[in-house]
Every structure is written in structure tokens, then in C-alpha cells.
């Protein structure tokens, strides 16, 4: 096992994250080209994002609004005046030879976002140092033509925010939990689709390890190329244990940028050349200062949706849910909206939560759909709940009926009628199955009568199998007890 927490020999792992997030705008940051993933290469370009001489950038208002929106949710201070800067470097996918970013006067600073309480980690508050707006670079494609690198500039100029945290995280698991919360928050805000595979959320992780008693920040390394939550966690564990081994051997960690190799499960230093950063930032002469009025900030503040932790807390209070259930059901806005509709229509919020947690999520998962999309309407699921509540269908067939409803689009009552799944109550059919179960298992009957009463579950199982799950469980239990203890007339216990 590698380093899992901050507790090895009292050494402390210190982590800070830098996250790039593509904003969900229709057009690019400084031109009118469309933003679209997967379009044919170099079809979404114009003189501005190609960096042709004389072309001038114009700021995308919507991108700035989305950035402010994110900043407000992360408790940041929004500055009424910020400055675009050129970040100069040479790379084939950067046609202008510089990226328009923000440097010493970013749009927003000094916020925070807490790690969810269930991540069992302290301290929980992670300070957000800054969020600035910038443009994305193009993409180098190394796998299209043998021996050649191709360049696709569709992504050049796509609006980004870069979110930088203070070094406040204390373990790889905590870093992961915090990033999950950040992604969830940005999805709630609909500022980005946060698709890590498509690169609309990209994370670089900085890590160092501090011996007990040291308070200064030790030398860190930065790990790049992390494309999933598990890669983030694994890469941080790897780096932290590498640092620890160096420190224990009396060595010192080199300040380096590392590349994570998911195939080999290890990080290795980037080549020195790639790392030589001298960006020669200077204010972008083609753009005025970015001015965001208090009025705009106020308007956006009023548009902020209920955030994940607020929704979770409200679900706990309003619907009497456990923190765990409330957490799961508020994981996305879509899921939460579905649950609330179901709670309202069924008039039974707790039961609705149980149906969501047990049947709905597992059926959706099995069928590879998401609740709320390609699933049954909440009203239809409420009808199924009602069939069970009214004693017409046994609860253990709920998932099966629901699966069939999703697959066929039929209503619960129709599925139950067509497949003959009505609950079978006390009567000759039930009695016959009970008698069969007893006569087929004489040894178990004897053992039961000899005092092994836990065998009741065995007999219930036998009859349930014969009835294909349709037997009324309560009545079956009563019936079995009566038959197994013929001397007793009182079936209660
Ligand atoms: P640099 O000057 O190398 O870019 P910064 O101070 O600008 O470093 O910080 C960049 C990122 O690295 C931030 O997310 C910050 O929280 C994180 N960071 C800084 N120092 C450390 C450290 N000693 N250990 C872990 N992360 C750190
Ligand atoms: Zn363009
Ligand atoms: Mg820095």
C-alpha cells in the first residue's frame, strides 16, 4: 500500500490544485467561432483564433458571466476591474505565439469551497486563491499521420477559467473528494459540462511532504496529465510516497514538473526543455481592462441556483432523509429534481427516497441510462409505488417491474397484469405451495420442530421461489408458522 493519508511517521502531505475548466458558451472567448467538441479538425476557426495579422479580439460577455457565476459559488471576491495579459510561449497548437490570460490582476480572488463532511477529513475548508479567465490552446494530434504531428485549432480560443487553490489539502483522498465537490458545483451552475474524458475539466496537482514539526512549505512537484479522479488520487499517492522516500533517505526533493503515466502507474519528470518557463507576461494591448459592474455581480448572485450542499441539507430537513441518502439524491440537479417530483406526486418522501436508492438507481445503472433521461416519468414510478403500498404487488418484485417499465414504456399496472405478478394472498394457492415446501423438506421440518426456528427463512425462501416472488410475505409467514407448529393456534409471536 502506498501513502494513503497524512499519517506516515507524522509526515504531512500537502496538496494544491490548479484546474482548467472549459466554459459552456456557444462561441469562443475572443471571436464568434462556435465551440463544439468533435467537429472535423480546423473547421471552427477564423482570423482571430488563427492569430492572423490585424485580427482583433472581442471579449465574450457570456464567458465572463459564467466565470463570475462560478466565482460567487466558490465565495470569491469579484474585482470590478481586471486585466488581460499575454502569456508568451512557442508551441505548434498556439498560433498567436501567446495565450490571452490574466496574470497579476485576475477577475476574482480569495474564495473557498469545503470538502464534503462525509469525506471525514480535516481541515475541510480549502481556500481558492484565484479564478481567472483565459483562452484554450489548440490540440496537437500525434496519432493521425505516422511520423507527423497534426494540429487541430478548433479548440484554440475556447473560453476557460483557471481555478487555483491554496495548498490546503492534506491527503490524496481528500484532494479527490474536493475535486468531486468542485465538479459537482460547476455542473450545478451549468457553467461547464466538466467532461474529464473530453478535456473540459483538467487538473494539475501540486504536492509536497512535510516532516513533523515543520511549518514552512517544502519543495513541491507538479503532476500533469491527470484525466480522472482515480488518476489524480493514484498520482498523488505515488508522488507523496516518492517524496517521503527521498526525505527519509536524507535527500531533498527536486522542484520539477512530472507527467503521470497511467499505463505504468508512475510519474516521471518532464524533459527539462518543456519545463523552461519564461512567459514574459505583459498586459494585452488589444483589450481594455475588463470591467464588471456591481450591478452585474448582483444580478448573477440572484441567479445562483441552490448549491449541492444546500440541497442536501434541505432534503435532510424537509424530507427527513439521512445525510447519506440526501447526499446521493442531490448528487446532480437532474437526480434531485426527479426525486423531488416523485416525493411530491407520491406524497411519501421517505418511501420515494427508498425507491430511488434501491430500485430506481440500480435499474437505471443496469440498463445504462440515467434517472431523468431515458427513464420512466416520476408519475409512472409513483404508480408503481402505489401498487406496492396498496398490497397488490410485493415489494421484492418492484425492481423487476420497474426494469420492464423502462424497457417497454408500459405502465406498472399493465406490466403486473400482463406478466401475472399480482401478489398472491392467503388462499388455496398459497396453502398448496406451503404444503409442497413442507413435504419436500421433511428433514428441515423435523429440525424446525426440534427448535431450529431460524429455518423459517428457509421455508419462506422455498415458497417464494415457487411463487416467483409473488407470495404475500406477511401472510406466508403466518401460514408457515401455523403449519409448522400445528399444535399452536396463536400465530402471533
Ligand atoms: P509556483 O510559483 O510554483 O507556480 P504557486 O505558489 O504559484 O507555485 O502555487 C501553484 C500551486 O501549487 C497552487 O495550487 C498552490 O496551492 C500549490 N502549492 C504551492 N506550494 C505548495 C507546496 N509546498 N505543496 C503543495 N502544493 C503547493
Ligand atoms: Zn475564431
Ligand atoms: Mg504559480
XYZ file of N, CA and C in Angstrom, residues 39-248:
630
model
N -15.921 18.280 -33.749
C -16.153 18.723 -35.133
C -14.912 18.365 -35.980
N -15.065 18.245 -37.310
C -13.901 17.947 -38.154
C -12.798 18.984 -37.903
N -11.536 18.556 -37.854
C -10.430 19.451 -37.492
C -10.405 20.728 -38.327
N -10.116 21.828 -37.643
C -9.887 23.132 -38.289
C -11.076 23.650 -39.085
N -12.285 23.296 -38.655
C -13.488 23.835 -39.282
C -14.076 24.978 -38.458
N -13.657 25.109 -37.202
C -14.216 26.155 -36.340
C -13.132 27.192 -36.065
N -12.720 27.870 -37.104
C -11.621 28.821 -36.969
C -11.897 30.086 -37.788
N -11.227 31.179 -37.394
C -11.366 32.452 -38.106
C -10.054 33.224 -37.935
N -9.917 34.363 -38.555
C -8.649 35.106 -38.428
C -8.248 35.386 -36.976
N -9.238 35.587 -36.088
C -8.876 35.918 -34.706
C -8.238 34.721 -34.009
N -8.921 33.547 -34.061
C -8.361 32.418 -33.314
C -7.238 31.726 -34.080
N -7.058 32.087 -35.347
C -5.884 31.601 -36.088
C -4.684 32.521 -35.872
N -4.934 33.645 -35.230
C -3.839 34.573 -34.961
C -3.328 35.263 -36.208
N -4.199 35.516 -37.183
C -3.751 36.200 -38.398
C -3.489 37.676 -38.097
N -2.520 38.267 -38.803
C -2.152 39.659 -38.514
C -3.344 40.608 -38.668
N -3.472 41.497 -37.727
C -4.504 42.524 -37.835
C -5.835 42.141 -37.232
N -6.037 40.892 -36.923
C -7.316 40.489 -36.337
C -7.361 40.900 -34.868
N -8.500 41.394 -34.424
C -8.584 41.899 -33.046
C -9.585 41.097 -32.208
N -9.230 40.812 -30.965
C -10.117 40.048 -30.078
C -11.235 40.919 -29.509
N -12.394 40.290 -29.298
C -13.517 40.944 -28.605
C -13.970 39.990 -27.503
N -14.103 40.529 -26.272
C -14.398 39.646 -25.129
C -15.823 39.083 -25.209
N -15.945 37.796 -24.943
C -17.237 37.115 -24.881
C -17.879 37.397 -23.515
N -18.939 38.175 -23.531
C -19.587 38.606 -22.306
C -20.094 37.413 -21.487
N -20.661 36.449 -22.187
C -21.233 35.277 -21.517
C -20.154 34.491 -20.750
N -18.956 34.408 -21.359
C -17.867 33.680 -20.691
C -17.512 34.353 -19.368
N -17.476 35.700 -19.403
C -17.154 36.428 -18.173
C -18.248 36.204 -17.132
N -19.503 36.224 -17.583
C -20.609 35.990 -16.647
C -20.518 34.605 -16.009
N -20.201 33.593 -16.823
C -20.089 32.238 -16.278
C -18.949 32.152 -15.265
N -17.851 32.845 -15.569
C -16.718 32.849 -14.636
C -17.115 33.505 -13.312
N -17.853 34.623 -13.409
C -18.299 35.305 -12.186
C -19.267 34.408 -11.416
N -20.116 33.728 -12.121
C -21.075 32.806 -11.527
C -20.347 31.741 -10.697
N -19.322 31.138 -11.314
C -18.522 30.130 -10.609
C -17.843 30.748 -9.395
N -17.311 31.952 -9.589
C -16.600 32.625 -8.502
C -17.531 32.878 -7.311
N -18.765 33.262 -7.587
C -19.708 33.542 -6.499
C -20.028 32.271 -5.723
N -20.187 31.164 -6.440
C -20.479 29.901 -5.755
C -19.291 29.449 -4.913
N -18.084 29.865 -5.303
C -16.885 29.496 -4.553
C -16.467 30.629 -3.603
N -17.407 31.496 -3.299
C -17.199 32.528 -2.282
C -16.037 33.472 -2.573
N -15.765 33.694 -3.846
C -14.647 34.566 -4.221
C -15.082 36.033 -4.279
N -14.084 36.878 -4.153
C -14.286 38.305 -4.352
C -14.153 38.597 -5.837
N -15.152 39.263 -6.407
C -15.093 39.588 -7.838
C -14.589 41.017 -7.984
N -13.553 41.197 -8.751
C -12.967 42.533 -8.888
C -13.621 43.296 -10.031
N -13.951 44.548 -9.752
C -14.671 45.324 -10.751
C -13.778 45.615 -11.961
N -12.485 45.555 -11.750
C -11.576 45.809 -12.873
C -10.466 44.759 -12.867
N -10.320 44.054 -13.951
C -9.209 43.110 -14.065
C -8.561 43.280 -15.427
N -7.422 42.619 -15.605
C -6.596 42.919 -16.772
C -6.215 41.642 -17.522
N -6.421 41.662 -18.834
C -5.951 40.545 -19.669
C -4.455 40.699 -19.918
N -3.778 39.554 -19.980
C -2.330 39.598 -20.202
C -1.934 38.562 -21.243
N -0.868 38.831 -21.931
C -0.328 37.849 -22.871
C 0.662 36.946 -22.146
N 0.456 35.681 -22.311
C 1.373 34.677 -21.773
C 2.090 34.096 -22.984
N 3.345 34.453 -23.124
C 4.060 34.116 -24.355
C 4.780 32.777 -24.260
N 4.527 31.937 -25.198
C 5.359 30.743 -25.359
C 5.158 30.201 -26.764
N 6.107 29.392 -27.197
C 6.009 28.864 -28.547
C 5.556 27.418 -28.521
N 4.500 27.145 -29.218
C 4.039 25.768 -29.320
C 3.184 25.659 -30.572
N 3.268 24.527 -31.285
C 2.553 24.435 -32.568
C 1.043 24.663 -32.450
N 0.452 24.318 -31.300
C -1.003 24.474 -31.196
C -1.411 25.854 -30.683
N -0.448 26.768 -30.647
C -0.719 28.129 -30.174
C -0.378 29.113 -31.286
N -1.319 29.351 -32.209
C -0.952 30.071 -33.434
C -0.451 31.501 -33.202
N -0.963 32.194 -32.186
C -0.527 33.583 -31.989
C 0.875 33.656 -31.392
N 1.335 32.537 -30.797
C 2.605 32.591 -30.073
C 2.405 33.116 -28.652
N 1.175 33.367 -28.283
C 0.858 33.732 -26.898
C -0.588 33.347 -26.638
N -0.880 33.190 -25.365
C -2.242 32.887 -24.931
C -2.745 34.117 -24.202
N -3.984 34.522 -24.487
C -4.532 35.637 -23.705
C -5.086 35.065 -22.415
N -4.517 35.555 -21.299
C -4.873 35.037 -19.979
C -5.018 36.227 -19.032
N -4.991 35.960 -17.741
C -4.911 37.054 -16.774
C -3.769 36.725 -15.840
N -3.085 37.717 -15.377
C -1.868 37.448 -14.615
C -1.936 38.083 -13.235
N -1.470 39.327 -13.111
C -1.392 39.907 -11.766
C -2.690 40.580 -11.329
N -3.633 40.725 -12.273
C -4.933 41.280 -11.860
C -6.065 40.400 -12.376
N -6.259 39.277 -11.702
C -7.296 38.335 -12.155
C -8.705 38.823 -11.834
N -9.675 38.213 -12.481
C -11.081 38.586 -12.295
C -11.549 38.398 -10.851
N -11.153 37.298 -10.234
C -11.639 37.037 -8.868
C -10.557 36.381 -8.033
N -10.602 36.616 -6.719
C -9.618 36.033 -5.784
C -10.287 35.706 -4.447
N -9.535 34.995 -3.604
C -9.846 34.830 -2.169
C -11.194 34.193 -1.864
N -11.425 33.004 -2.373
C -12.657 32.285 -2.035
C -12.376 31.021 -1.269
N -13.367 30.175 -1.189
C -13.183 28.857 -0.558
C -14.310 27.912 -0.959
N -13.999 26.628 -0.827
C -15.002 25.585 -1.036
C -14.681 24.462 -0.063
N -15.682 24.017 0.682
C -15.439 22.982 1.685
C -15.441 21.583 1.079
N -14.631 20.711 1.655
C -14.694 19.283 1.329
C -15.967 18.744 1.983
N -16.729 17.897 1.286
C -17.953 17.356 1.893
C -17.667 16.679 3.232
N -18.610 16.822 4.144
C -18.423 16.326 5.506
C -18.155 14.830 5.533
N -18.810 14.066 4.657
C -18.638 12.619 4.714
C -17.263 12.166 4.241
N -16.470 13.066 3.719
C -15.119 12.686 3.326
C -14.211 12.568 4.553
N -14.786 12.758 5.742
C -14.089 12.531 7.011
C -12.676 13.096 7.018
N -12.563 14.350 6.737
C -11.229 14.903 6.645
C -11.194 16.296 7.241
N -10.112 16.605 7.906
C -9.929 17.945 8.421
C -8.557 18.452 8.001
N -8.339 19.722 7.835
C -9.390 20.726 7.811
C -10.201 20.615 6.531
N -11.414 21.092 6.578
C -12.298 20.903 5.448
C -12.349 22.095 4.503
N -11.962 23.234 5.007
C -12.069 24.426 4.155
C -10.851 24.560 3.251
N -11.070 24.597 1.970
C -9.973 24.744 1.023
C -10.098 26.120 0.393
N -9.082 26.933 0.602
C -9.142 28.291 0.068
C -8.876 28.288 -1.439
N -9.641 29.087 -2.135
C -9.429 29.265 -3.574
C -8.638 30.558 -3.746
N -7.437 30.440 -4.271
C -6.582 31.624 -4.382
C -7.102 32.580 -5.445
N -7.447 32.045 -6.595
C -7.879 32.903 -7.699
C -8.652 32.111 -8.748
N -9.481 32.823 -9.480
C -10.086 32.265 -10.685
C -9.918 33.318 -11.769
N -9.249 32.939 -12.835
C -9.147 33.921 -13.925
C -9.659 33.329 -15.226
N -9.982 34.208 -16.176
C -10.462 33.749 -17.488
C -9.307 33.761 -18.474
N -9.352 32.843 -19.402
C -8.333 32.794 -20.449
C -8.871 32.014 -21.629
N -8.029 31.848 -22.641
C -8.449 31.082 -23.816
C -7.677 29.770 -23.853
N -8.309 28.747 -24.423
C -7.644 27.449 -24.557
C -6.702 27.492 -25.751
N -5.783 26.544 -25.788
C -4.914 26.397 -26.959
C -5.561 25.392 -27.903
N -4.967 25.200 -29.072
C -5.435 24.139 -29.966
C -4.947 22.802 -29.456
N -5.026 21.817 -30.318
C -4.651 20.468 -29.902
C -3.676 19.877 -30.897
N -2.604 19.293 -30.378
C -1.678 18.566 -31.255
C -2.122 17.119 -31.313
N -2.219 16.599 -32.521
C -2.661 15.212 -32.690
C -1.467 14.382 -33.162
N -1.078 13.452 -32.305
C 0.135 12.691 -32.631
C -0.168 11.359 -33.280
N -1.453 11.042 -33.414
C -1.786 9.681 -33.855
C -2.501 9.635 -35.209
N -2.525 10.746 -35.929
C -3.249 10.759 -37.203
C -2.380 10.321 -38.381
N -1.157 10.840 -38.409
C -0.254 10.570 -39.528
C 1.061 10.048 -38.974
N 1.496 8.904 -39.506
C 2.721 8.292 -38.994
C 3.890 9.269 -39.104
N 4.584 9.450 -38.008
C 5.784 10.277 -38.026
C 5.539 11.769 -38.075
N 4.259 12.179 -38.079
C 3.949 13.607 -38.151
C 3.024 13.996 -37.005
N 3.098 15.246 -36.623
C 2.134 15.767 -35.673
C 1.194 16.699 -36.422
N -0.109 16.472 -36.266
C -1.099 17.345 -36.895
C -1.631 18.318 -35.845
N -2.145 19.451 -36.294
C -2.679 20.437 -35.363
C -4.144 20.727 -35.688
N -4.996 20.654 -34.646
C -6.413 20.998 -34.785
C -6.664 22.257 -33.970
N -7.078 23.321 -34.645
C -7.244 24.595 -33.935
C -8.698 24.883 -33.554
N -9.576 23.897 -33.666
C -10.963 24.113 -33.224
C -11.029 24.545 -31.757
N -10.124 24.011 -30.943
C -10.155 24.336 -29.515
C -9.452 25.664 -29.212
N -8.668 26.165 -30.158
C -7.940 27.415 -29.915
C -8.935 28.545 -29.680
N -8.843 29.179 -28.520
C -9.733 30.294 -28.223
C -10.999 29.912 -27.480
N -11.163 28.638 -27.132
C -12.327 28.253 -26.322
C -12.170 28.863 -24.923
N -13.255 29.433 -24.362
C -13.130 30.086 -23.050
C -12.834 29.094 -21.932
N -11.909 29.494 -21.058
C -11.553 28.685 -19.893
C -11.587 29.542 -18.648
N -11.817 28.914 -17.512
C -11.371 29.523 -16.266
C -10.277 28.640 -15.698
N -9.309 29.277 -15.049
C -8.350 28.507 -14.270
C -8.626 28.784 -12.803
N -8.835 27.728 -12.069
C -9.125 27.818 -10.629
C -7.899 27.311 -9.878
N -7.344 28.151 -9.007
C -6.128 27.766 -8.279
C -6.429 27.739 -6.789
N -6.130 26.629 -6.135
C -6.366 26.565 -4.688
C -5.094 26.929 -3.930
N -5.247 27.258 -2.675
C -4.099 27.344 -1.766
C -3.709 25.899 -1.423
N -2.485 25.703 -0.910
C -2.069 24.334 -0.570
C -2.730 23.850 0.717
N -4.029 23.664 0.695
C -4.803 23.376 1.906
C -5.246 21.925 2.017
N -5.053 21.134 0.969
C -5.498 19.742 1.027
C -4.418 18.894 1.693
N -4.854 17.854 2.415
C -3.902 17.118 3.241
C -3.800 15.627 2.939
N -4.486 15.152 1.930
C -4.286 13.755 1.520
C -4.811 13.580 0.103
N -4.312 12.564 -0.587
C -4.822 12.295 -1.945
C -6.330 12.042 -1.950
N -6.822 11.314 -0.953
C -8.262 11.024 -0.909
C -9.057 12.311 -0.714
N -8.525 13.197 0.123
C -9.210 14.464 0.350
C -9.190 15.327 -0.917
N -8.068 15.286 -1.627
C -7.979 16.048 -2.884
C -9.027 15.547 -3.869
N -9.179 14.240 -3.909
C -10.176 13.658 -4.800
C -11.591 14.096 -4.394
N -11.880 13.982 -3.096
C -13.217 14.345 -2.613
C -13.515 15.813 -2.911
N -12.503 16.645 -2.755
C -12.715 18.078 -3.012
C -12.960 18.331 -4.501
N -12.197 17.647 -5.343
C -12.383 17.840 -6.787
C -13.763 17.333 -7.241
N -14.210 16.242 -6.625
C -15.560 15.745 -6.924
C -16.583 16.829 -6.578
N -16.399 17.454 -5.413
C -17.329 18.511 -4.989
C -17.255 19.720 -5.930
N -16.040 20.075 -6.354
C -15.894 21.204 -7.271
C -16.622 20.918 -8.591
N -16.420 19.736 -9.117
C -17.053 19.359 -10.380
C -18.570 19.385 -10.238
N -19.044 18.833 -9.131
C -20.488 18.810 -8.882
C -21.041 20.236 -8.830
N -20.299 21.122 -8.180
C -20.741 22.510 -8.047
C -20.802 23.186 -9.418
N -19.772 22.982 -10.219
C -19.747 23.599 -11.550
C -20.857 23.031 -12.435
N -21.167 21.759 -12.251
C -22.269 21.162 -13.012
C -23.619 21.736 -12.573
N -23.779 21.924 -11.266
C -24.994 22.561 -10.763
C -25.196 23.938 -11.393
N -24.074 24.665 -11.512
C -24.129 26.028 -12.055
C -24.308 26.029 -13.565
N -24.103 24.865 -14.176
C -24.146 24.745 -15.632
C -23.172 25.700 -16.320
N -22.021 25.915 -15.683
C -21.012 26.753 -16.342
C -20.118 25.912 -17.239
N -20.127 24.592 -17.025
C -19.289 23.711 -17.839
C -19.905 22.327 -17.828
N -19.619 21.528 -18.881
C -20.116 20.158 -18.771
C -19.117 19.268 -18.035
N -17.935 19.813 -17.722
C -16.980 19.124 -16.839
C -16.673 17.700 -17.287
N -16.608 17.481 -18.576
C -16.329 16.145 -19.072
C -14.816 15.892 -19.070
N -14.356 15.088 -18.126
C -12.913 14.911 -17.966
C -12.300 14.154 -19.138
N -13.072 13.227 -19.718
C -12.533 12.476 -20.861
C -12.350 13.371 -22.084
N -13.269 14.307 -22.268
C -13.157 15.215 -23.415
C -12.273 16.418 -23.097
N -11.774 16.471 -21.869
C -10.847 17.529 -21.508
C -11.504 18.834 -21.133
N -12.813 18.832 -20.844
C -13.387 20.119 -20.449
C -13.175 20.409 -18.968
N -12.639 19.447 -18.212
C -12.127 19.740 -16.869
C -10.773 19.048 -16.745
N -9.726 19.842 -16.521
C -8.375 19.265 -16.480
C -7.685 19.736 -15.203
N -6.990 18.837 -14.570
C -6.412 19.186 -13.276
C -4.911 18.924 -13.255
N -4.176 19.878 -12.677
C -2.761 19.683 -12.363
C -2.666 19.698 -10.849
N -1.837 18.786 -10.317
C -1.784 18.655 -8.860
C -0.378 18.961 -8.357
N -0.299 19.805 -7.333
C 0.980 20.137 -6.710
C 1.061 19.430 -5.370
N 2.214 18.836 -5.090
C 2.296 18.053 -3.860
C 3.665 18.193 -3.218
N 3.648 18.186 -1.874
C 4.903 18.136 -1.124
C 4.642 17.369 0.158
N 5.715 16.961 0.816
C 5.579 16.203 2.059
C 6.431 16.887 3.119
N 5.825 17.060 4.303
C 6.470 17.860 5.345
C 6.740 16.993 6.577
N 7.974 16.998 7.074
C 8.262 16.218 8.288
C 7.556 16.841 9.492
N 7.375 16.047 10.556
C 6.691 16.571 11.744
C 7.392 17.819 12.262
N 6.613 18.763 12.698
C 7.189 19.943 13.326
C 7.536 21.063 12.355
N 7.647 20.766 11.091
C 7.983 21.800 10.104
C 6.714 22.565 9.744
N 6.801 23.885 9.694
C 5.611 24.639 9.318
C 5.740 25.303 7.953
N 6.991 25.507 7.498
C 7.174 26.126 6.181
C 6.746 25.147 5.088
N 6.401 25.693 3.924
C 6.020 24.828 2.798
C 7.283 24.247 2.165
N 7.348 22.923 2.069
C 8.522 22.312 1.456
C 8.479 22.393 -0.071
N 9.556 21.979 -0.714
C 9.599 21.974 -2.180
C 8.536 21.032 -2.732
N 7.812 21.511 -3.734
C 6.726 20.713 -4.302
C 7.103 20.217 -5.682
N 6.375 19.209 -6.140
C 6.392 18.872 -7.552
C 4.980 19.057 -8.079
N 4.884 19.248 -9.387
C 3.574 19.422 -10.008
C 3.349 18.240 -10.939
N 2.187 17.599 -10.830
C 1.902 16.447 -11.692
C 0.859 16.842 -12.723
N 1.191 16.590 -13.974
C 0.280 16.929 -15.072
C -0.273 15.666 -15.708
N -1.255 15.869 -16.569
C -1.826 14.769 -17.343
C -2.680 13.823 -16.501
N -3.546 14.380 -15.691
C -4.439 13.579 -14.851
C -5.842 13.663 -15.440
N -6.342 12.560 -15.942
C -7.602 12.617 -16.694
C -8.804 12.033 -15.982
N -8.640 11.654 -14.728
C -9.782 11.139 -13.988
C -9.519 11.317 -12.495
N -10.578 11.124 -11.703
C -10.429 11.229 -10.253
C -9.464 10.175 -9.729
N -9.557 8.964 -10.279
C -8.694 7.912 -9.730
C -7.242 8.156 -10.130
N -7.027 8.716 -11.331
C -5.646 9.046 -11.690
C -5.090 10.137 -10.778
N -5.927 11.106 -10.436
C -5.485 12.161 -9.516
C -5.036 11.534 -8.199
N -5.870 10.658 -7.656
C -5.577 10.082 -6.351
C -4.323 9.192 -6.419
N -4.263 8.358 -7.452
C -3.122 7.445 -7.568
C -1.827 8.220 -7.785
N -1.880 9.237 -8.644
C -0.676 10.020 -8.927
C -0.185 10.734 -7.668
N -1.131 11.249 -6.871
C -0.735 11.939 -5.647
C -0.145 10.964 -4.633
N -0.724 9.774 -4.548
C -0.164 8.766 -3.645
C 1.247 8.397 -4.079
N 1.405 8.236 -5.374
C 2.719 7.879 -5.904
C 3.730 8.979 -5.594
N 3.385 10.212 -5.907
C 4.310 11.332 -5.690
C 4.626 11.519 -4.212
N 3.589 11.437 -3.374
C 3.809 11.648 -1.939
C 4.743 10.572 -1.389
N 4.565 9.325 -1.821
C 5.459 8.301 -1.275
C 6.866 8.441 -1.854
N 6.944 8.953 -3.070
C 8.277 9.207 -3.632
C 9.000 10.294 -2.834
N 8.260 11.382 -2.532
C 8.847 12.450 -1.699
C 9.287 11.893 -0.354
N 8.408 11.107 0.245
C 8.677 10.581 1.585
C 9.946 9.733 1.572
N 10.087 8.904 0.553
C 11.269 8.039 0.467
C 12.533 8.893 0.358
N 12.465 9.961 -0.437
C 13.629 10.847 -0.588
C 13.982 11.495 0.742
N 12.931 11.995 1.441
C 13.171 12.680 2.709
C 13.759 11.726 3.744
N 13.224 10.512 3.805
C 13.717 9.539 4.787
C 15.156 9.133 4.505
